XYZ file of C-alpha atoms in Angstrom:
592
model
C 13.094 8.374 2.683
C 15.301 6.238 0.575
C 18.780 6.800 -0.756
C 19.745 5.503 -4.169
C 23.226 4.142 -4.658
C 24.750 2.639 -7.689
C 25.185 3.508 -11.314
C 22.257 5.920 -11.453
C 23.697 8.675 -9.207
C 25.462 11.791 -10.447
C 26.815 14.741 -8.559
C 25.397 18.228 -8.976
C 28.865 19.843 -9.038
C 30.676 17.268 -11.093
C 31.908 18.724 -14.383
C 33.771 15.532 -15.274
C 32.495 12.353 -16.903
C 28.843 11.700 -16.333
C 27.677 8.438 -14.810
C 24.906 6.583 -16.540
C 21.413 7.237 -15.198
C 18.699 4.590 -14.863
C 16.705 4.846 -18.086
C 13.308 6.455 -18.252
C 10.261 4.267 -18.566
C 8.650 4.490 -21.935
C 5.695 6.853 -21.651
C 2.551 5.001 -22.786
C 1.140 8.299 -23.988
C 3.915 8.579 -26.589
C 3.765 6.632 -29.864
C 6.204 3.775 -30.423
C 7.202 3.703 -26.745
C 9.200 6.950 -26.861
C 10.454 8.193 -23.554
C 8.574 10.985 -21.810
C 10.474 14.205 -21.391
C 13.676 12.928 -23.189
C 14.492 14.345 -26.650
C 15.021 11.973 -29.545
C 18.690 11.611 -30.330
C 20.155 13.080 -33.435
C 23.567 12.217 -34.911
C 25.942 10.943 -32.313
C 28.189 13.726 -31.086
C 30.580 13.169 -28.246
C 32.506 16.173 -26.878
C 36.284 15.742 -26.922
C 36.561 15.683 -23.107
C 33.512 13.544 -22.422
C 33.938 9.765 -22.381
C 30.701 7.771 -22.171
C 30.897 5.421 -19.189
C 30.046 1.779 -19.216
C 26.774 0.875 -17.445
C 26.145 -2.133 -15.238
C 24.953 -5.461 -16.578
C 21.310 -5.630 -17.501
C 18.843 -6.692 -14.851
C 15.540 -8.323 -15.509
C 12.365 -8.156 -13.484
C 9.817 -6.882 -15.958
C 6.603 -8.896 -16.077
C 6.309 -11.026 -19.176
C 3.193 -9.236 -20.336
C 4.973 -5.883 -20.550
C 6.480 -4.663 -23.826
C 10.271 -4.228 -23.835
C 11.544 -0.817 -22.940
C 13.394 1.155 -25.581
C 16.670 2.793 -24.640
C 18.213 5.671 -26.533
C 21.631 5.063 -28.144
C 24.771 6.663 -26.899
C 24.527 10.397 -27.155
C 26.297 13.522 -26.088
C 24.647 16.870 -25.731
C 20.907 16.289 -26.208
C 19.283 17.952 -29.191
C 15.794 19.227 -28.501
C 13.200 17.890 -30.919
C 9.494 18.713 -31.138
C 7.410 16.298 -29.108
C 5.026 14.072 -31.084
C 1.286 14.194 -30.260
C 0.321 12.297 -27.126
C -1.940 9.286 -27.255
C -3.967 8.133 -24.214
C -3.394 4.674 -22.835
C -4.893 2.639 -20.026
C -1.413 1.244 -19.301
C -0.173 4.399 -17.568
C -0.597 3.082 -14.047
C 1.061 -0.318 -14.555
C 4.292 -0.759 -12.537
C 7.237 -1.201 -14.843
C 10.372 -2.824 -13.430
C 12.880 -2.275 -16.186
C 16.339 -3.351 -17.178
C 19.385 -1.439 -16.127
C 21.141 0.898 -18.536
C 23.209 -0.705 -21.236
C 26.780 0.179 -22.112
C 27.214 3.666 -23.326
C 23.756 4.825 -22.317
C 23.736 8.368 -21.062
C 20.855 10.454 -19.776
C 20.752 14.252 -19.755
C 20.881 15.838 -16.359
C 17.687 17.208 -14.809
C 17.162 20.979 -14.872
C 17.964 22.682 -11.596
C 15.465 25.468 -10.880
C 16.820 28.800 -9.796
C 15.497 30.484 -6.676
C 12.856 33.114 -7.301
C 9.684 34.406 -5.761
C 7.661 32.380 -3.284
C 4.933 31.740 -5.836
C 7.508 30.374 -8.275
C 9.578 28.344 -5.858
C 6.843 26.430 -4.087
C 4.801 23.577 -5.356
C 2.794 24.400 -8.467
C 4.385 27.831 -8.676
C 4.514 27.874 -12.460
C 8.187 27.170 -13.136
C 7.504 26.753 -16.814
C 8.634 23.162 -17.074
C 7.218 20.719 -19.574
C 4.269 18.404 -18.898
C 4.475 15.255 -16.850
C 7.772 15.793 -14.977
C 8.608 17.472 -11.649
C 11.644 19.745 -11.553
C 14.520 17.627 -10.276
C 17.358 18.672 -8.041
C 20.892 17.602 -8.632
C 22.120 14.569 -6.676
C 25.240 14.417 -4.526
C 28.390 12.718 -5.725
C 28.957 9.212 -4.491
C 30.423 9.176 -0.981
C 29.453 12.812 -0.285
C 26.457 13.969 1.799
C 23.784 16.334 0.566
C 25.105 19.891 1.037
C 22.961 21.623 3.605
C 20.668 18.660 4.287
C 17.046 18.460 3.100
C 15.672 21.541 1.376
C 12.160 22.811 0.874
C 10.864 22.231 -2.611
C 11.544 25.116 -4.940
C 14.601 26.326 -2.951
C 17.555 24.286 -4.226
C 21.126 25.391 -3.881
C 22.632 27.084 -6.889
C 25.346 24.911 -8.470
C 28.821 26.341 -8.466
C 29.752 24.926 -11.908
C 27.922 24.861 -15.234
C 25.414 22.045 -15.719
C 23.800 20.236 -18.596
C 20.068 20.868 -18.948
C 17.247 18.775 -20.312
C 14.222 20.305 -22.059
C 11.952 22.228 -19.662
C 9.347 20.129 -17.836
C 6.115 21.014 -16.051
C 4.475 19.498 -12.942
C 1.195 17.798 -13.727
C -2.073 19.467 -12.708
C -4.572 16.999 -11.227
C -8.340 17.264 -11.279
C -9.953 18.871 -8.246
C -12.338 16.618 -6.272
C -15.963 17.520 -5.702
C -17.539 18.109 -2.303
C -14.230 19.410 -0.972
C -12.823 22.901 -0.448
C -11.064 24.192 -3.548
C -7.309 23.908 -3.127
C -5.874 27.287 -4.052
C -2.356 28.262 -5.054
C -1.963 30.173 -1.783
C -2.784 27.027 0.201
C -0.109 25.052 -1.631
C 2.466 27.798 -1.141
C 1.713 27.931 2.580
C 1.982 24.137 2.944
C 4.995 23.457 0.732
C 6.274 19.883 0.712
C 9.833 19.161 1.792
C 11.736 17.652 -1.111
C 13.423 14.263 -0.597
C 17.176 13.887 -0.586
C 16.846 11.460 -3.499
C 14.093 12.303 -5.927
C 12.584 9.397 -7.787
C 12.796 9.302 -11.546
C 9.718 9.293 -13.756
C 9.379 5.624 -12.908
C 10.888 4.188 -9.715
C 10.547 0.581 -10.901
C 14.161 0.456 -12.116
C 17.064 -1.859 -11.507
C 18.922 0.768 -9.499
C 19.916 -0.357 -6.009
C 17.982 1.230 -3.160
C 18.682 0.919 0.549
C 15.669 0.981 2.858
C 16.162 3.015 6.006
C 14.457 2.062 9.272
C 11.251 3.957 10.012
C 11.079 5.579 13.406
C 8.088 5.627 15.713
C 5.021 7.533 14.555
C 4.449 10.980 16.114
C 1.791 11.340 18.821
C 1.861 7.609 19.512
C 0.961 8.208 23.175
C -2.175 10.112 22.236
C -3.150 7.392 19.783
C -2.813 4.752 22.504
C -5.011 6.770 24.873
C -7.700 7.200 22.218
C -7.526 3.505 21.389
C -8.010 2.510 25.035
C -10.979 4.870 25.405
C -12.559 3.503 22.226
C -12.191 -0.072 23.493
C -13.807 0.903 26.802
C -16.753 2.482 24.985
C -17.122 -0.567 22.751
C -17.138 -2.926 25.739
C -19.769 -0.785 27.471
C -21.978 -0.836 24.358
C -21.642 -4.597 24.036
C -22.681 -4.920 27.677
C -25.728 -2.756 26.987
C -26.623 -4.902 23.982
C -26.493 -8.052 26.124
C -28.711 -6.353 28.705
C -31.293 -5.483 26.057
C -31.138 -9.053 24.748
C -31.757 -10.371 28.256
C -34.788 -8.104 28.715
C -36.086 -9.121 25.283
C -35.641 -12.795 26.076
C -37.674 -12.407 29.262
C -40.421 -10.520 27.426
C -40.635 -12.497 24.171
C -39.000 -15.843 24.892
C -37.774 -17.849 21.901
C -39.656 -15.505 19.558
C -36.811 -13.047 20.075
C -34.589 -15.054 17.702
C -37.172 -14.778 14.906
C -37.552 -11.052 15.540
C -33.776 -10.533 15.410
C -33.504 -12.526 12.182
C -36.210 -10.481 10.424
C -34.752 -7.166 11.614
C -31.253 -8.185 10.542
C -32.219 -8.560 6.850
C -32.121 -4.824 5.988
C -29.261 -4.289 8.453
C -26.969 -6.698 6.599
C -27.696 -5.026 3.264
C -26.965 -1.539 4.634
C -23.707 -2.639 6.258
C -22.556 -4.302 3.031
C -23.215 -1.161 0.975
C -21.573 1.124 3.541
C -18.434 -1.042 3.671
C -18.322 -0.997 -0.136
C -18.443 2.810 -0.069
C -15.655 2.817 2.522
C -13.277 0.622 0.518
C -11.141 3.446 -0.903
C -9.833 4.661 2.470
C -11.263 2.271 5.064
C -11.965 3.740 8.463
C -11.005 1.825 11.635
C -13.306 -1.117 12.207
C -13.377 -0.188 15.892
C -15.048 3.139 15.087
C -17.481 1.486 12.693
C -18.498 -0.996 15.386
C -18.973 1.789 17.930
C -21.258 3.680 15.526
C -23.392 0.595 14.853
C -23.737 -0.280 18.537
C -24.365 3.330 19.523
C -27.409 3.431 17.279
C -28.650 0.006 18.379
C -28.084 0.457 22.130
C -27.149 3.905 23.452
C -29.388 5.999 21.177
C -32.393 3.775 21.903
C -31.845 3.918 25.673
C -31.308 7.705 25.604
C -34.425 8.185 23.486
C -36.569 6.156 25.866
C -35.096 7.968 28.863
C -35.639 11.471 27.421
C -39.173 10.589 26.327
C -39.974 9.277 29.813
C -38.596 12.428 31.434
C -40.702 14.539 29.075
C -43.861 12.626 29.922
C -43.194 12.992 33.656
C -42.545 16.735 33.271
C -45.807 17.218 31.377
C -47.712 15.281 33.995
C -46.219 17.330 36.821
C -47.249 20.653 35.268
C -50.738 19.335 34.693
C -50.692 19.138 30.899
C -51.241 15.401 30.817
C -50.021 13.119 28.058
C -48.705 14.498 24.772
C -50.964 13.876 21.755
C -49.722 11.043 19.563
C -49.554 13.224 16.443
C -47.427 15.857 18.198
C -45.176 13.155 19.584
C -44.684 11.546 16.164
C -44.148 14.744 14.174
C -42.231 16.918 16.663
C -40.981 15.073 19.728
C -39.692 11.885 18.078
C -37.634 13.602 15.318
C -36.023 16.036 17.758
C -35.124 13.483 20.411
C -34.121 10.605 18.135
C -31.960 12.593 15.711
C -30.169 14.344 18.570
C -29.384 11.180 20.502
C -28.209 9.400 17.359
C -25.934 12.021 15.819
C -24.324 13.419 18.986
C -21.766 10.626 18.622
C -20.598 12.187 15.348
C -19.540 15.309 17.241
C -17.604 13.198 19.726
C -15.798 11.334 16.932
C -14.801 14.464 15.030
C -13.417 16.053 18.213
C -11.599 12.973 19.540
C -10.464 11.352 16.265
C -10.652 13.984 13.563
C -8.008 12.231 11.483
C -10.556 9.470 10.907
C -13.322 11.960 10.089
C -11.877 14.108 7.345
C -14.531 14.238 4.665
C -18.242 13.972 3.827
C -17.909 10.312 2.824
C -16.680 9.467 6.323
C -19.690 11.314 7.749
C -22.027 9.343 5.491
C -20.454 6.060 6.595
C -20.618 6.844 10.317
C -24.110 8.350 10.163
C -25.480 5.494 8.078
C -24.244 2.876 10.546
C -25.712 4.770 13.488
C -29.075 5.000 11.741
C -28.974 1.341 10.691
C -28.317 0.227 14.273
C -31.160 2.381 15.590
C -33.559 1.022 12.948
C -32.577 -2.553 13.843
C -33.590 -2.216 17.493
C -36.699 -0.210 16.617
C -37.778 -2.854 14.108
C -37.421 -5.574 16.754
C -39.778 -3.626 19.043
C -42.344 -2.916 16.307
C -42.288 -6.482 15.018
C -42.794 -7.837 18.538
C -45.729 -5.478 19.113
C -47.337 -6.498 15.794
C -46.865 -10.187 16.559
C -48.619 -9.808 19.903
C -51.477 -7.774 18.421
C -52.259 -9.456 15.104
C -50.415 -12.743 15.251
C -48.492 -13.733 12.076
C -50.522 -11.535 9.718
C -49.633 -8.366 11.581
C -46.030 -9.519 11.858
C -45.566 -9.980 8.120
C -47.351 -6.712 7.290
C -45.076 -4.765 9.627
C -42.033 -6.563 8.240
C -43.026 -5.688 4.661
C -43.620 -2.016 5.454
C -40.632 -1.360 7.713
C -37.914 -3.830 6.694
C -38.665 -4.146 2.972
C -40.601 -1.015 1.995
C -38.646 1.583 4.008
C -35.342 0.143 5.267
C -33.215 3.295 4.888
C -35.222 5.897 6.780
C -33.084 6.310 9.898
C -29.964 5.742 7.809
C -30.865 8.700 5.573
C -31.838 10.973 8.476
C -28.554 10.370 10.353
C -26.485 10.796 7.192
C -27.465 14.471 6.893
C -25.556 15.495 10.025
C -22.587 13.297 9.082
C -22.181 14.921 5.669
C -22.296 18.507 6.966
C -19.778 17.702 9.713
C -17.513 15.984 7.172
C -17.584 18.995 4.839
C -16.431 21.235 7.680
C -13.886 18.799 9.138
C -11.765 18.949 5.985
C -10.902 22.623 6.341
C -12.418 24.504 9.295
C -11.378 24.695 12.996
C -13.008 22.517 15.619
C -15.601 25.039 16.780
C -16.838 25.553 13.216
C -17.038 21.785 12.783
C -19.251 21.529 15.874
C -21.489 24.315 14.587
C -21.893 22.483 11.281
C -23.594 19.671 13.186
C -26.736 21.779 13.523
C -27.583 22.309 9.813
C -27.449 18.572 9.129
C -29.285 17.838 12.372
C -32.110 20.218 11.424
C -32.408 18.733 7.929
C -32.605 15.228 9.424
C -35.287 16.370 11.879
C -37.343 17.949 9.099
C -37.169 14.839 6.915
C -38.083 12.668 9.889
C -41.020 14.887 10.814
C -42.292 15.025 7.220
C -42.143 11.238 7.013
C -44.026 10.677 10.272
C -46.605 13.348 9.483
C -47.236 12.012 5.985
C -47.641 8.436 7.169
C -49.985 9.537 9.977
C -52.160 11.626 7.649
C -52.353 8.999 4.884
C -53.203 6.325 7.453
C -56.265 8.317 8.505
C -57.404 8.551 4.872
C -57.013 4.891 3.866
C -54.551 2.055 4.563
C -53.776 1.651 0.856
C -52.992 5.371 0.591
C -50.542 4.961 3.449
C -48.848 2.035 1.687
C -48.615 3.954 -1.604
C -47.176 7.025 0.123
C -44.680 4.869 1.994
C -43.402 3.300 -1.229
C -43.075 6.638 -3.054
C -41.359 8.540 -0.237
C -39.095 5.625 0.589
C -38.050 5.307 -3.053
C -37.163 9.015 -3.206
C -35.154 8.995 0.032
C -33.390 5.738 -0.832
C -32.483 6.932 -4.323
C -31.052 10.197 -2.980
C -29.002 8.422 -0.315
C -27.560 5.803 -2.678
C -26.717 8.429 -5.319
C -25.036 10.678 -2.759
C -22.887 7.762 -1.613
C -21.725 7.060 -5.184
C -20.891 10.724 -5.802
C -18.942 11.046 -2.566
C -17.091 7.800 -3.262
C -15.827 9.120 -6.603
C -14.996 12.489 -5.047
C -12.905 10.726 -2.382
C -10.838 9.008 -5.083
C -10.242 12.306 -6.901
C -9.295 13.899 -3.592
C -6.602 11.265 -3.052
C -5.347 11.681 -6.626
C -5.124 15.453 -6.212
C -3.276 15.296 -2.892
C -0.780 12.655 -4.063
C -0.095 14.829 -7.101
C 1.594 17.347 -4.794
C 4.069 14.693 -3.684
C 4.680 13.633 -7.277
C 5.372 17.222 -8.316
C 7.848 17.465 -5.426
C 9.774 14.276 -6.159
C 8.571 11.852 -3.495
C 6.411 9.903 -5.928
C 6.206 9.617 -9.670
C 3.189 10.492 -11.767
C 2.984 6.832 -12.763
C 2.715 5.920 -9.085
C -0.024 8.491 -8.564
C -1.970 6.939 -11.438
C -1.465 3.515 -9.911
C -2.364 4.475 -6.319
C -5.115 6.957 -7.222
C -7.296 4.765 -9.469
C -9.164 1.524 -8.884
C -7.711 -0.059 -12.000
C -4.197 1.031 -11.080
C -4.468 -0.513 -7.620
C -5.748 -3.744 -9.125
C -2.835 -4.073 -11.550
C -0.372 -3.015 -8.853
C -1.529 -5.782 -6.512
C -1.463 -8.343 -9.304
C 2.079 -7.369 -10.270
C 3.338 -7.300 -6.649
C 1.764 -10.695 -5.939
C 4.352 -12.331 -8.229
C 7.110 -11.609 -5.673
C 7.482 -13.086 -2.169
C 5.917 -10.629 0.254
C 5.289 -8.145 -2.533
C 1.520 -8.035 -2.170
C 1.775 -7.010 1.471
C 4.212 -4.230 0.591
C 1.846 -3.003 -2.117
C -0.981 -2.977 0.415
C 1.199 -0.892 2.704
C 1.855 1.553 -0.118
C -1.860 1.821 -0.932
C -2.831 2.281 2.709
C -0.087 4.836 3.345
C -1.002 6.794 0.221
C -4.515 7.231 1.623
C -3.076 8.425 4.925
C -0.811 10.851 3.077
C -3.749 12.368 1.215
C -5.473 13.034 4.545
C -2.333 14.576 6.032
C -1.760 16.719 2.965
C -5.295 18.132 3.066
C -4.939 18.972 6.751
C -1.688 20.805 6.057
C -3.287 22.718 3.193
C -6.090 23.738 5.536
C -3.564 24.891 8.165
C -4.494 22.200 10.710
C -2.199 20.215 12.971
C 0.840 22.490 12.872
C 4.290 20.978 13.374
C 2.800 17.699 14.628
C 1.110 17.229 11.284
C 4.338 17.956 9.409
C 6.172 15.402 11.526
C 3.451 12.886 10.713
C 3.818 13.714 7.019
C 7.558 13.020 7.137
C 6.926 9.746 8.945
C 4.356 8.622 6.362
C 6.606 9.578 3.445
C 9.452 7.510 4.898
C 7.070 4.639 5.534
C 5.891 4.749 1.926
C 9.466 4.941 0.562
C 10.580 2.004 2.712
C 7.696 -0.160 1.503
C 8.509 0.742 -2.105
C 12.186 -0.095 -1.612
C 11.347 -3.476 -0.098
C 9.016 -4.232 -2.999
C 11.708 -3.340 -5.535
C 14.242 -5.459 -3.667
C 11.847 -8.421 -3.767
C 11.349 -7.972 -7.506
C 15.109 -7.928 -8.111
C 15.663 -11.045 -5.992
C 12.985 -12.882 -7.959
C 14.450 -11.728 -11.258
C 17.928 -12.792 -10.205
């Protein structure tokens, strides 16, 4: 949380001369660079008892490629004029450091909402304000603290003296994301955002002086350390298992093992690259991603072999004998393999739900588990083909498994990840665990259909089996890739929608939401921040923290986390404000 000192502050109970406010950024949606939410001045009228103050000297810092900002002339009481038609512009998300207010510049004071019903006072409660601006609270006079401390949004104190009002303004309504629970008005009322002591203006990239406050330690840091230690222990154990499998493979296959690993790694590298590209918007911890990959390649394979061996022994002991190969391929293998692979998803969502808060996260985790399992399975099948049919059998198996159908296990494991992710965003833990079973059953069915189809077509003719493999693999691959693209876009809209709540409260501006909630906005933000010493790192912190805030906001809307989650929200908001203040300070030092 940042305080703003300097020429831009003005007291809420100050009936005397008004101090100059930092000017508004020109709204790119308005023609001729007119300011958003500020009426066009008419004839200059200065009340007899109102003396326009002198502003500070102008400060530079605007990038050279930006157009100059227009400032209104000296004015008294603002005259409301009809707003001209808006025009869209791709420049809405560009950061705009602007010059300080010139002499005689005066801004109208923000409207101070009056207390009313709960639906009116909380975020998005329909206060009747104009588009594009959050209702702003009055600021304390210089040298005086905020009366009463921080207030919940929509519940400001009533001023004791008459105020000047700007034209009414309305919080922006952001598009709802897909594949996410609909955010209702009741949810936003229940999880109202605490307003900051110093609300940002429509653009925070001004020359006003900000002081960055130190950020305290994150809540639940002890629990995070415990989870981190446990994750490292699991990762080390999986790496040890991988080395053990490599040792056994080296004894069995000799130097051929390196060729087998190289051939099996070709589809694995492609899947990992695509999954990491999907995960770029809000990257998950690399430690968790590594655990998922190694779980599929090591633990799931060992568990599958162990369960299959126990099943064979049990059948032998009751006198049934060996299980028919068709039954094992169509029924036993899908049930055992999909269970051993996706059980890790349940562990992750229970132990680290903050890092499993949507269907895209489930797709990422499930895909890596399936890719790791397919890698080890391909090594075994390629080795068996090499022993049986020499190089010809090796290349045929490679073409069918690694080239013709590389995404089978990835697609099967994704089903459980997506259903768990849909539930993790809103429902309690027991409902999230129950949602594992629908995705697990779908993955088993797809796996069984694949094995049964390949077995049946192989008995008809080898070419029929190859044709069926290509067709089914194309369908499954196309569905999986398309689902990833849809969920990736939905994740971006989810972030945009959640950050909009903070913009409508006063923590962020709508221009910042456009910058942090779009790919193009992030790109321009990083390019602009890179022109200042240390600015690019601060912009990265802002982008990363904005993703964390969207996760926290959704959990609060869903009623999860309680007071711990609210404390985490306050910590993340202060962290974001501090990074923004440091970035603005760097831009002013460079300009000076």
